[in-house]
CSV table of C-alpha atoms in Angstrom, one decimal:
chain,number,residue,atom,x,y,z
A,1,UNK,CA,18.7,-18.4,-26.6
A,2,UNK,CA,14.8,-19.2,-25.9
A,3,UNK,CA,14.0,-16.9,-23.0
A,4,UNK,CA,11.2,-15.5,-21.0
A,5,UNK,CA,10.8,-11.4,-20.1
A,6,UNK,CA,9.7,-10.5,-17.3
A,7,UNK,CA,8.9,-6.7,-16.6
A,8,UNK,CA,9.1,-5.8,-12.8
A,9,UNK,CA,7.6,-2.5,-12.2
A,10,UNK,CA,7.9,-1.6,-8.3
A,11,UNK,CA,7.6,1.6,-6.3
A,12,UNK,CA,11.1,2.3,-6.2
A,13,UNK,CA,13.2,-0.1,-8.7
A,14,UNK,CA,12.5,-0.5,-12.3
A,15,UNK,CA,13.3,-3.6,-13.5
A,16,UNK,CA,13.1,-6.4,-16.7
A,17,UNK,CA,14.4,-9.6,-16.0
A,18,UNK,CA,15.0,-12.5,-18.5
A,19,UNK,CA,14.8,-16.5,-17.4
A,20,UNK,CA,15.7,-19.3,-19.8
A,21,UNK,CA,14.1,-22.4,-20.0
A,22,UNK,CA,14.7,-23.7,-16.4
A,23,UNK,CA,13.8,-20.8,-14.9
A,24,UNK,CA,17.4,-19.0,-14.5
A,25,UNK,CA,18.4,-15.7,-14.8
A,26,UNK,CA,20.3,-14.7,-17.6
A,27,UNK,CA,19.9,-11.0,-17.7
A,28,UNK,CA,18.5,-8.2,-15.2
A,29,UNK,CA,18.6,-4.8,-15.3
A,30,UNK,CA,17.4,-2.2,-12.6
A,31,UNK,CA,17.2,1.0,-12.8
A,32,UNK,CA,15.3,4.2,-10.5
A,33,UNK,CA,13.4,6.6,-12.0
A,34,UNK,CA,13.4,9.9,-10.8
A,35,UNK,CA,9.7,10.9,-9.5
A,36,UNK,CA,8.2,14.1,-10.2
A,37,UNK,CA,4.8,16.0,-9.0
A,38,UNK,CA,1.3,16.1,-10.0
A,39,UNK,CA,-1.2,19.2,-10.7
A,40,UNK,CA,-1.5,19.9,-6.6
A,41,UNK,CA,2.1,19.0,-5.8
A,42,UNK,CA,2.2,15.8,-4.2
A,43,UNK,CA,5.3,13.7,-5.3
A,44,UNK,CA,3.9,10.9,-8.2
A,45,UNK,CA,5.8,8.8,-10.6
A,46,UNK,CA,6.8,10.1,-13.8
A,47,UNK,CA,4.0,8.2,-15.7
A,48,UNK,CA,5.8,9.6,-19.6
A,49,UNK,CA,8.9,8.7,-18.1
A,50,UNK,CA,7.9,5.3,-17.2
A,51,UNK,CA,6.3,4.6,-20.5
A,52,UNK,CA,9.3,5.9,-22.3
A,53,UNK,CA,11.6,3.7,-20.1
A,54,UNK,CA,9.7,0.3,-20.9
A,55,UNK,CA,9.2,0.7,-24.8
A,56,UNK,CA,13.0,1.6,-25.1
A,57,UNK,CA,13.8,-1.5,-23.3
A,58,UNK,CA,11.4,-3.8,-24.6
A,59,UNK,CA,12.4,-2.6,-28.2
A,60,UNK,CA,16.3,-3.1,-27.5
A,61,UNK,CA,15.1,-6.9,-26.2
A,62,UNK,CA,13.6,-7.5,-29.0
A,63,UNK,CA,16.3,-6.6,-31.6
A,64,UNK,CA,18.6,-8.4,-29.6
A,65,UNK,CA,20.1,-11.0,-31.3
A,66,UNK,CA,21.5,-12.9,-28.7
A,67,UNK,CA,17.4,-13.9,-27.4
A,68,UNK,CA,14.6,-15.3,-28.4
A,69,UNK,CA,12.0,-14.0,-26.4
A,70,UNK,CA,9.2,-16.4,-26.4
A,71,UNK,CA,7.3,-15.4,-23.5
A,72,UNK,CA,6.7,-11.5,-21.6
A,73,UNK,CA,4.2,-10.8,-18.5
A,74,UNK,CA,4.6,-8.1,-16.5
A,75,UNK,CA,4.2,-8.2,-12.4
A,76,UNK,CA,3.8,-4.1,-10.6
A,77,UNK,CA,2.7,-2.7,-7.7
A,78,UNK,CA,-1.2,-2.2,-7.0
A,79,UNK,CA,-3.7,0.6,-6.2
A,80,UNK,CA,-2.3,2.8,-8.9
A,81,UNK,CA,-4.2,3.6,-12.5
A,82,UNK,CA,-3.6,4.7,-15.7
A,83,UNK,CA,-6.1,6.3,-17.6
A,84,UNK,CA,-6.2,6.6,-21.1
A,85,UNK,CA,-8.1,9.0,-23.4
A,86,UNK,CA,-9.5,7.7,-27.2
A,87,UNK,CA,-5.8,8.0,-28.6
A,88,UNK,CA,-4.9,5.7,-25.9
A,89,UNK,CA,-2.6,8.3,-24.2
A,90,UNK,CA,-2.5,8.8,-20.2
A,91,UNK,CA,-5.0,11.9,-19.6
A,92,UNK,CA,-3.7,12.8,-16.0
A,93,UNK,CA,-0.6,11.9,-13.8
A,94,UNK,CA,0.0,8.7,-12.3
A,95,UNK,CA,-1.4,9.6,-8.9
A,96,UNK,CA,0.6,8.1,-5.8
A,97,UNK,CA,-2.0,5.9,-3.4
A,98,UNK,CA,0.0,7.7,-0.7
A,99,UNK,CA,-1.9,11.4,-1.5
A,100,UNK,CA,-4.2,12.5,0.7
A,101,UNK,CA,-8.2,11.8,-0.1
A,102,UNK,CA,-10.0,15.1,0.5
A,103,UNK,CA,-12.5,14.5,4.0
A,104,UNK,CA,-15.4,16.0,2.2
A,105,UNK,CA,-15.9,13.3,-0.2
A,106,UNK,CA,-15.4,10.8,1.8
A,107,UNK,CA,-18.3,11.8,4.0
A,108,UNK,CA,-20.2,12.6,0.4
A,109,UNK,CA,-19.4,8.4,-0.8
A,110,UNK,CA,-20.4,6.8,2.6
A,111,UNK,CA,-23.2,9.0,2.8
A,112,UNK,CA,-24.3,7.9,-0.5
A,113,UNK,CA,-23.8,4.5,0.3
A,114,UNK,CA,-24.0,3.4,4.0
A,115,UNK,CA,-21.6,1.8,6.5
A,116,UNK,CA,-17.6,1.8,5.8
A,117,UNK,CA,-17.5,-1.0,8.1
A,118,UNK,CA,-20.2,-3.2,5.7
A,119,UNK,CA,-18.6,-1.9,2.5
A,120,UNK,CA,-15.2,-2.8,3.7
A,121,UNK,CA,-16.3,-6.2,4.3
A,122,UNK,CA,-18.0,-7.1,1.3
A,123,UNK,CA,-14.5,-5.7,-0.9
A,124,UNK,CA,-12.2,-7.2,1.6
A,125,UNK,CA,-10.6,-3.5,1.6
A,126,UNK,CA,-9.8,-1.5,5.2
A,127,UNK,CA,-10.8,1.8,4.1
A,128,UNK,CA,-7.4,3.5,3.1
A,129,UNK,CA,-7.9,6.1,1.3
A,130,UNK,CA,-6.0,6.7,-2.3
A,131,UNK,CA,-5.1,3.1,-1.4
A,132,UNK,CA,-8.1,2.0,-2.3
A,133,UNK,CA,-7.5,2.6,-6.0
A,134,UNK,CA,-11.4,2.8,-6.8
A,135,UNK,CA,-11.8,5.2,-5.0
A,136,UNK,CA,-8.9,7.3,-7.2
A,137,UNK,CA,-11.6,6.7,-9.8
A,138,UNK,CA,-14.3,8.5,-7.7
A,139,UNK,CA,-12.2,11.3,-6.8
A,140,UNK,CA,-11.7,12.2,-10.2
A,141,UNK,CA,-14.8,11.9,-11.3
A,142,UNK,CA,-16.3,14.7,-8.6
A,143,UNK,CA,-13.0,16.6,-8.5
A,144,UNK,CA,-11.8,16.9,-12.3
A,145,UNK,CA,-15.4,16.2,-14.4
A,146,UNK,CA,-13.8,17.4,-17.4
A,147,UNK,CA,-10.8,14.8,-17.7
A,148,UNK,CA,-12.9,11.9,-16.0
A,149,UNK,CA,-15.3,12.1,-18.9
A,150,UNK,CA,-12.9,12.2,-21.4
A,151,UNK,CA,-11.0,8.2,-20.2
A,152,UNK,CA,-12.2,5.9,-22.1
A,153,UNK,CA,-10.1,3.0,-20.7
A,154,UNK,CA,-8.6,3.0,-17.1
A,155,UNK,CA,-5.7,0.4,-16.6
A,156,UNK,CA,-4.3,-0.8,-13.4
A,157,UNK,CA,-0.5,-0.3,-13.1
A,158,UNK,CA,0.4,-3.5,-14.3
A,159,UNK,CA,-1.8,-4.0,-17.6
A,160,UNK,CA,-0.8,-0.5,-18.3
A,161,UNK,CA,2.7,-1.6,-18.4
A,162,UNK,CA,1.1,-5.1,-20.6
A,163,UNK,CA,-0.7,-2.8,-23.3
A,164,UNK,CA,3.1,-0.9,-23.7
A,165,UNK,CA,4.3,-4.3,-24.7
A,166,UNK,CA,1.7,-6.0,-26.4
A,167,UNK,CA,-1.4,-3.3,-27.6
A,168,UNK,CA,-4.0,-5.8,-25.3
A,169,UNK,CA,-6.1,-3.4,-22.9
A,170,UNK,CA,-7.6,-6.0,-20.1
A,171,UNK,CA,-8.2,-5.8,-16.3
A,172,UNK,CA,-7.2,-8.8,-14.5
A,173,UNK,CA,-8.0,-10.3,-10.8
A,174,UNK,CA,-4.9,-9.9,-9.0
A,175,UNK,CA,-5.2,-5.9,-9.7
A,176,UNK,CA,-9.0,-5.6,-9.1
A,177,UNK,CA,-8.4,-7.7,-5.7
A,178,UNK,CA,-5.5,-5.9,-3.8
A,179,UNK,CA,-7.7,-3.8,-1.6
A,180,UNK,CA,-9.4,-1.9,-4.4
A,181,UNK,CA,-12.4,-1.4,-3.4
A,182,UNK,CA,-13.7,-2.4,-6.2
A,183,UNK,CA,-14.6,-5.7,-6.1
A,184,UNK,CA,-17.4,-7.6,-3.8
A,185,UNK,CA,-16.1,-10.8,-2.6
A,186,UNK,CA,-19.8,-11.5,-1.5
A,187,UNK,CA,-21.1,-11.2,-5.3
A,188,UNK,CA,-17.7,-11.9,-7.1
A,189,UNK,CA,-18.3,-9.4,-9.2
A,190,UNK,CA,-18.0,-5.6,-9.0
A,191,UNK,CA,-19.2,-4.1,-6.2
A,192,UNK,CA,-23.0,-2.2,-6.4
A,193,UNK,CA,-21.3,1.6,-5.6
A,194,UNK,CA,-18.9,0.8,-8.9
A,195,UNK,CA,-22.0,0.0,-11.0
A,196,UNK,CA,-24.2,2.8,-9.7
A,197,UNK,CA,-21.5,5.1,-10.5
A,198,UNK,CA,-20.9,3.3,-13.8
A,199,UNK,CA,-17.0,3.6,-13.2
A,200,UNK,CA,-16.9,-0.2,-14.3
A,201,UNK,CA,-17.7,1.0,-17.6
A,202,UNK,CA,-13.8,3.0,-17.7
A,203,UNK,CA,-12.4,-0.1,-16.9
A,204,UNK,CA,-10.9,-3.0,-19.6
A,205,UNK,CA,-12.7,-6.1,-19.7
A,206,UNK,CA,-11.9,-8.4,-16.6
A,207,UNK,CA,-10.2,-11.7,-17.8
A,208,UNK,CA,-9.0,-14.9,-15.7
A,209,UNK,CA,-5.2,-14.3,-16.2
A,210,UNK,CA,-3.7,-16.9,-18.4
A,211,UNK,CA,-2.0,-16.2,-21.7
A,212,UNK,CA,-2.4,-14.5,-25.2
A,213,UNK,CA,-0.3,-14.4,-28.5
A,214,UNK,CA,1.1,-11.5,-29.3
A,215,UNK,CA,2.1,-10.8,-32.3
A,216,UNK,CA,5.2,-9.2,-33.1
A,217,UNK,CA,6.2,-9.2,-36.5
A,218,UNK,CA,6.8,-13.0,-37.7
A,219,UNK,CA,6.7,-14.7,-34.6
A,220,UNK,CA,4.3,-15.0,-32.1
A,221,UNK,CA,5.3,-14.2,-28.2
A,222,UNK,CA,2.9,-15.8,-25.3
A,223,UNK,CA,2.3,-12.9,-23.0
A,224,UNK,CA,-0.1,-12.8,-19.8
A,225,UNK,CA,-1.9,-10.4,-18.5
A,226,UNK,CA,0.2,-8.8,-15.8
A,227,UNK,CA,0.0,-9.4,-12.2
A,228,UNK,CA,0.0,-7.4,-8.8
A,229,UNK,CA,3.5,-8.1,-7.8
A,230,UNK,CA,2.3,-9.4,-4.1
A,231,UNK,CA,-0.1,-12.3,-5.9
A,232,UNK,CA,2.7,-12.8,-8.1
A,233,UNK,CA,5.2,-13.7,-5.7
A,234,UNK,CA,2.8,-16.4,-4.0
A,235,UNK,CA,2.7,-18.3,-7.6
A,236,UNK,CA,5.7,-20.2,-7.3
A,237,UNK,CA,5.0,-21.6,-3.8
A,238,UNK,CA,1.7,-22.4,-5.3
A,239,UNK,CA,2.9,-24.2,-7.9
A,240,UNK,CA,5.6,-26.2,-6.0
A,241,UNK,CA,3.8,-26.9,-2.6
A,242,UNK,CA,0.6,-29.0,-2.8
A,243,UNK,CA,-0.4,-28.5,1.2
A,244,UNK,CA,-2.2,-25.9,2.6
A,245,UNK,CA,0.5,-23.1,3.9
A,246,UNK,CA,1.4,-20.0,5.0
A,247,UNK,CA,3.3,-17.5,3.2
A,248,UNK,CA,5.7,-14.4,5.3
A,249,UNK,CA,6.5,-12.2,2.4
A,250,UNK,CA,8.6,-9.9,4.4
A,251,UNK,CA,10.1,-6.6,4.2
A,252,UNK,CA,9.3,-3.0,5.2
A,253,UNK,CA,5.7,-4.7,5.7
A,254,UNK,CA,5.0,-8.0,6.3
A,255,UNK,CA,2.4,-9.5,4.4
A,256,UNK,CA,1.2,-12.9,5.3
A,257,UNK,CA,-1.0,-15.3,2.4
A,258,UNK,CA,-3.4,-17.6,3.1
A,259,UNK,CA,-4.6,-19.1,-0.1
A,260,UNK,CA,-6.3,-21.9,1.0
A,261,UNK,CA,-8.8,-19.8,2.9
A,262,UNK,CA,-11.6,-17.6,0.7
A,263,UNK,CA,-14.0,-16.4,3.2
A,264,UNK,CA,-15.3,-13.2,3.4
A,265,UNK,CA,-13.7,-11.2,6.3
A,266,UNK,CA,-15.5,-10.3,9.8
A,267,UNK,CA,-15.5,-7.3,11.2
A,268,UNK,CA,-12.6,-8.5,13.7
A,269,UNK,CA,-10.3,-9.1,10.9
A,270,UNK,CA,-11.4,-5.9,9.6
A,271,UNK,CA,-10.3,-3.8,12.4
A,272,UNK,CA,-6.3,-5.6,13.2
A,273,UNK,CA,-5.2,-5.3,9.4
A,274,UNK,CA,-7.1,-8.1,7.3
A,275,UNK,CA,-7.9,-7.6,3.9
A,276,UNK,CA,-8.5,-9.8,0.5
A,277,UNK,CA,-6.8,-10.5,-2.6
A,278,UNK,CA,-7.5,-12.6,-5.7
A,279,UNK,CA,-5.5,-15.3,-7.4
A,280,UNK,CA,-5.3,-14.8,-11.2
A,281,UNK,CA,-7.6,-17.5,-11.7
A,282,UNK,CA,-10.3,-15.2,-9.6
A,283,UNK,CA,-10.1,-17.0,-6.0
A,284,UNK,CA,-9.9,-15.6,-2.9
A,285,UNK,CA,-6.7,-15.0,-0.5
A,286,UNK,CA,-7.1,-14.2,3.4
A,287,UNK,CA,-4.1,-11.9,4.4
A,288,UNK,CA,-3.0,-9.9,7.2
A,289,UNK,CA,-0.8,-6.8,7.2
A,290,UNK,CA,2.5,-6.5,10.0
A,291,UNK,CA,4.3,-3.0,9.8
A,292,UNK,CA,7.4,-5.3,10.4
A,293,UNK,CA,10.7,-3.7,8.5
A,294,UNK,CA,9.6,-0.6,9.4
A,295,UNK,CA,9.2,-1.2,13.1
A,296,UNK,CA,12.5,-3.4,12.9
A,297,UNK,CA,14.5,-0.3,11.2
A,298,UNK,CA,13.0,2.2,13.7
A,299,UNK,CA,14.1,0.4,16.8
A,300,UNK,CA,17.4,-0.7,14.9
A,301,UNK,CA,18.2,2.7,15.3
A,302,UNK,CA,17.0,3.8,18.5
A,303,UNK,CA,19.5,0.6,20.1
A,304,UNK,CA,22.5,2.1,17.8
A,305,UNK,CA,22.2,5.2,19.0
A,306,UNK,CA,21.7,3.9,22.9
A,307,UNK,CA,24.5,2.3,22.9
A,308,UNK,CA,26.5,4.2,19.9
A,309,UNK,CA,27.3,1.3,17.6
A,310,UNK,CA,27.0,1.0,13.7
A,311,UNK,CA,23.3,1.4,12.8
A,312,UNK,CA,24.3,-2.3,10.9
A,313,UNK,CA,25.1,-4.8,14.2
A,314,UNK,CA,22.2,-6.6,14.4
A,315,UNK,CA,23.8,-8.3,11.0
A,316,UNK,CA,26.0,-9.7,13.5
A,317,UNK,CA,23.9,-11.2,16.2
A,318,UNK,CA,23.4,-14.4,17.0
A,319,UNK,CA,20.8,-16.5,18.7
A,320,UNK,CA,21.5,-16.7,22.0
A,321,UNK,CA,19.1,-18.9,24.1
A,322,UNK,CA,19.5,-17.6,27.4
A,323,UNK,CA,19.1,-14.0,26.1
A,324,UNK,CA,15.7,-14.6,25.0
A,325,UNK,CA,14.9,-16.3,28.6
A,326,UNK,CA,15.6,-13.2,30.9
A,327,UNK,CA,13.3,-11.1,32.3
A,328,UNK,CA,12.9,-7.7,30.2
A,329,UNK,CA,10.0,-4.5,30.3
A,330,UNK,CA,7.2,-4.7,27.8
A,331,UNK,CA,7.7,-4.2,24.0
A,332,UNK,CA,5.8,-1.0,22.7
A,333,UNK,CA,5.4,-0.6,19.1
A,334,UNK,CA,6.1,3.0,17.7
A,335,UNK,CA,5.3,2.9,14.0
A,336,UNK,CA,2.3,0.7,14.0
A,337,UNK,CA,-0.7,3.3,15.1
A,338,UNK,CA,-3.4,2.7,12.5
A,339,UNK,CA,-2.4,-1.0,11.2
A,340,UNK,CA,-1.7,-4.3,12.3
A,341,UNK,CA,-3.5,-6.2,15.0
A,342,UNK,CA,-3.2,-4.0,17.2
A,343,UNK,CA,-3.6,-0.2,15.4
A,344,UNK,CA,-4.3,1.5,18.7
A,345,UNK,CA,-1.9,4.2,19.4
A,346,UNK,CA,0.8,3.2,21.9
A,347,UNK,CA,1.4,6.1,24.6
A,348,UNK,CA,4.5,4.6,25.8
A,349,UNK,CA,7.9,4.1,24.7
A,350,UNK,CA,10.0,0.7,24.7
A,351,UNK,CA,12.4,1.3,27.1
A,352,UNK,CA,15.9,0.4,25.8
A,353,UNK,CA,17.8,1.3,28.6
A,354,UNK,CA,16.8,-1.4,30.2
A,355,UNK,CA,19.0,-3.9,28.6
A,356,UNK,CA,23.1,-4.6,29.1
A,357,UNK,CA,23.6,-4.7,25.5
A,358,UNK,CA,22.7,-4.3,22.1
A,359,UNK,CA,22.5,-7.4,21.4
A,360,UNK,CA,20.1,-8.4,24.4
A,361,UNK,CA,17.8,-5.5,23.1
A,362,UNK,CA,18.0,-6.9,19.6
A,363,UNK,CA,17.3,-10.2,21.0
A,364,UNK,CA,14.0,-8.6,22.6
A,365,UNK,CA,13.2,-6.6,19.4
A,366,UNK,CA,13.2,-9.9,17.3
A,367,UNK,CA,10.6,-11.5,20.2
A,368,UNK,CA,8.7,-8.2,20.6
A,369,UNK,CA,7.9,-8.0,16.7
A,370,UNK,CA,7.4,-12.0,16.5
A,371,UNK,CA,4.8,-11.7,19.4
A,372,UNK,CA,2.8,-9.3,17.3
A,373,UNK,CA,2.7,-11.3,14.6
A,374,UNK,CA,1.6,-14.6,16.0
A,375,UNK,CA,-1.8,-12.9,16.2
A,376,UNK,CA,-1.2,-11.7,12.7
A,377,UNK,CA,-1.0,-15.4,11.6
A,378,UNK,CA,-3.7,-16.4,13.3
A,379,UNK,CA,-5.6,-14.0,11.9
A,380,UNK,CA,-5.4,-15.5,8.7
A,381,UNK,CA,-5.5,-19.2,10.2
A,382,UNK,CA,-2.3,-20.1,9.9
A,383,UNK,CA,-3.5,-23.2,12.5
A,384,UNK,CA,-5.4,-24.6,9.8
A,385,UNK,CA,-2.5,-25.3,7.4
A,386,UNK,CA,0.5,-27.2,7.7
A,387,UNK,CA,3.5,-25.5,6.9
A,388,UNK,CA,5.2,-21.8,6.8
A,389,UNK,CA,6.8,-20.4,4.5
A,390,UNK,CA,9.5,-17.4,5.3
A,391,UNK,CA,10.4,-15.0,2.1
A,392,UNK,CA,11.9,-12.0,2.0
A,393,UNK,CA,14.8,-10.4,4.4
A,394,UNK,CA,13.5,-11.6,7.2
A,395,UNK,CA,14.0,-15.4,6.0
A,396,UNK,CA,17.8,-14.8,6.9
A,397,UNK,CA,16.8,-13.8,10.7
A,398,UNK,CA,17.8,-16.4,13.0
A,399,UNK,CA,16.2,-15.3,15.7
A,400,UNK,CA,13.2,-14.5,14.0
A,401,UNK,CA,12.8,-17.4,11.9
A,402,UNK,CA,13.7,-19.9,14.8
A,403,UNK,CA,11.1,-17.7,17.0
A,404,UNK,CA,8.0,-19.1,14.3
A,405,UNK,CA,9.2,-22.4,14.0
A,406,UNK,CA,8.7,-22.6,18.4
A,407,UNK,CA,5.8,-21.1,18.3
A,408,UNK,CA,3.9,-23.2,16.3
A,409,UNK,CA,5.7,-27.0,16.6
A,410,UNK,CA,3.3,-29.1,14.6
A,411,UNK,CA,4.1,-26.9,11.6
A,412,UNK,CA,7.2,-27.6,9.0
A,413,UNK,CA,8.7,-23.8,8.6
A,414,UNK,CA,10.9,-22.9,6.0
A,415,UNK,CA,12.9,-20.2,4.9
A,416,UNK,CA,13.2,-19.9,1.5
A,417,UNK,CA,15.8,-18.3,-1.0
A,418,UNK,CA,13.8,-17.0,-3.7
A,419,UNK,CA,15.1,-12.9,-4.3
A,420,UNK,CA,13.3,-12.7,-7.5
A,421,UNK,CA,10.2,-14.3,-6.4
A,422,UNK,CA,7.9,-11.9,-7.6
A,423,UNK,CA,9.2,-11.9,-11.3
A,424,UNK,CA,9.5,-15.7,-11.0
A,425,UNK,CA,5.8,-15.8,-10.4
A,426,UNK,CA,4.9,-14.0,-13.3
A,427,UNK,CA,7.3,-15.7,-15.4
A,428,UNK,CA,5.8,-19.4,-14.4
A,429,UNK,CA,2.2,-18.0,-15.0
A,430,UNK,CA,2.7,-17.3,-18.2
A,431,UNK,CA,4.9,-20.3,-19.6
A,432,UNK,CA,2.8,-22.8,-17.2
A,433,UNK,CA,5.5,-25.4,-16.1
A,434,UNK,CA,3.5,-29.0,-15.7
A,435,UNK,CA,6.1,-29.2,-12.7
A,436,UNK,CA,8.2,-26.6,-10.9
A,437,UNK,CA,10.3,-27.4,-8.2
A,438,UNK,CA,12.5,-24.9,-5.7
A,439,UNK,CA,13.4,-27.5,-2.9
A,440,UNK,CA,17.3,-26.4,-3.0
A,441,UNK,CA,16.2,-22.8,-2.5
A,442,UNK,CA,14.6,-23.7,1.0
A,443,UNK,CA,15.8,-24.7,4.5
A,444,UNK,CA,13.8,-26.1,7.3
A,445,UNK,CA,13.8,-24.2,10.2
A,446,UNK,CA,14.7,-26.2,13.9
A,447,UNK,CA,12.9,-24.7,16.8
């Protein structure tokens, strides 16, 4: 059977997944890697573990007899890099984005060159840290001198996981665009601190992600480049829907894509949780960052515990008009200090004793969060498009997905059905479809 491989590397789930020709699943298999520490401690996936884990599988796909892999791209999560020394082996662990970055340097970098604010700007990157994955790069080079001088090629995540399958070292937009740091949405090229440091020079060639032959034995496979899994998962709705939208990828965060606006940022998007990514063809994306799931799971809680019910009710709640109509106390956020649109720490405490029931404080939850990110979408100027799309868990929420489609009423808002969308994406982008539809995996939402 004629299928295409799709290797989905994420922060917690390690997964391949096969399509056939129409773009169904045949075959997935998921598995969690246990994580382990680097030199100072901090918890860091298991980079020879990893490595091990995709050339076993990729090897027992491809002496399967029952498929006939024809295609294999590769879709991981972002600010994380590989480094490789001249045998082409990792020189140092693969550092989590989530360890600290030591004070001292940062003052030394912005120092050296100017305003965070201007240099966030100009990458479309809030400064974050080990989250901006250049500045992992910079970090090594003034903290470990000795094994930053010996990489001679540094991969991003997922075209590390690309040169496991196919030998091809490249660097690719989607991975230099999801707030690197790296790369200056002003010059569309890499930024001036890169080039003064020469740290461009460690990284594989930058190529517009489309497709290569890879040769593996007597047949040829088509492969792409690999692809940040959040730009991979706005491919297929790219590829189906022609009008300008919105896409809600939702989840622990709540990411929302605007692809049809490029623009640089302003300092006001700047400050509520803006930030830029790239298309693999090398265009710009405007998008906006919600702490949603996290918020949602946090209050979950608190209203389980209030009123000692399963931790799981809110499963059961429905929409209730008249709930959502009465008078109720202000919503505070408690796990949004730092990010979103509005970062400033909250000082009080959403007072959940002030409704009858769980469900009326779920009810106020759901509007609470939606309120928030209203400004989110407009942010990213979601009133100059035409439609919304809802993906992820939240998709399922009535309340929350009824709550969008009242808010803005000139818009069409779907929810869409689409579990594997991320693998999907990288699937299509490397096979190229002329048409691809997913019209039976959406519903329209009714205010």
């Amino acid at each position: 059977m004629k299928v295409t491989a799709v290797f989905d590397i994420g922060r917690t789930n390690k997964k391949y997944v096969l399509f056939d020709e129409k773009y169904q699943i045949l075959e997935e298999f998921s598995e969690s890697l246990p994580e382990t520490t680097d030199e100072d401690g901090f918890p860091s996936e298991d980079c020879e573990l990893l490595t091990k884990w995709v050339q076993d599988r990729w090897n027992a796909l491809l002496k399967n007899p029952k498929y006939d892999i024809k295609a294999v791209n590769v879709a991981g999560y972002g600010a994380s890099l590989v480094h490789l020394d001249a045998a082409n082996k990792p020189l140092t662990p693969l550092y989590s984005y989530l360890k600290p970055f030591p004070e001292d340097l940062s003052k030394q970098f912005y120092s050296t060159y100017g305003d965070p604010t201007r240099i966030s700007l100009q990458t479309g990157s809030p400064n974050m840290g080990m989250l901006n994955s250049g500045m992992q790069l910079y970090w090594l080079k003034y903290t470990r001198p000795e094994i930053y001088q010996q990489i001679v090629t540094t991969l991003h995540l997922p075209q590390y996981i690309l040169y496991l399958l196919t030998g091809r070292k490249v660097s690719d937009y989607t991975s230099l665009g999801c707030h690197t740091a790296l790369w200056s949405f002003e010059m569309w090229d890499y930024h001036e601190w890169v080039k003064t440091e020469g740290i461009h020079k460690k990284l594989a060639p930058v190529l517009a992600s489309s497709s290569f032959i890879y040769r593996h034995e007597d047949k040829g496979i088509q492969s792409g480049f690999g692809l940040h899994d959040s730009s991979s998962a706005l491919i297929p709705y790219r590829m189906a829907v022609k009008k300008p939208f919105v896409l809600l990828s939702t989840g622990t965060w709540c990411i929302n894509f605007n692809s049809f606006a490029s623009k640089p940022l302003t300092s006001y998007q700047l400050e509520r949780d803006c930030m830029n990514y790239l298309t693999p063809e090398g265009s710009g994306v405007t998008a906006s960052r919600l702490f949603l799931g996290r918020e949602h799971d946090y209050q979950v809680a608190r209203i389980a515990e209030y009123f000692r019910i399963e931790g799981d009710f809110y499963k059961k709640v429905v929409f209730n008009d008249d709930i959502l109509k009465a008078d109720t106390p202000p919503f505070y956020t408690a796990c949004m200090t730092g990010n979103g649109p509005f970062p400033e720490a909250n000082t009080q405490e959403w007072q959940i004793s002030a409704f009858s029931s769980a469900e009326a404080a779920y009810h106020h939850l759901i509007k609470g969060l939606t309120e928030l990110l209203f400004v989110s979408l407009d942010l990213v100027g979601v009133n100059d498009v035409q439609a919304i799309y809802i993906d992820g868990g939240f998709a399922r929420n009535e309340i929350f997905t009824r709550l969008i489609a009242r808010r803005y009423p000139k818009h069409k808002v779907y929810a869409t059905d689409l579990p594997y969308a991320t693998s999907l994406g990288a699937a299509l982008h490397v096979t190229r479809p002329q048409t691809f539809d997913f019209s039976s995996e959406i519903r329209e939402i009714a205010p």
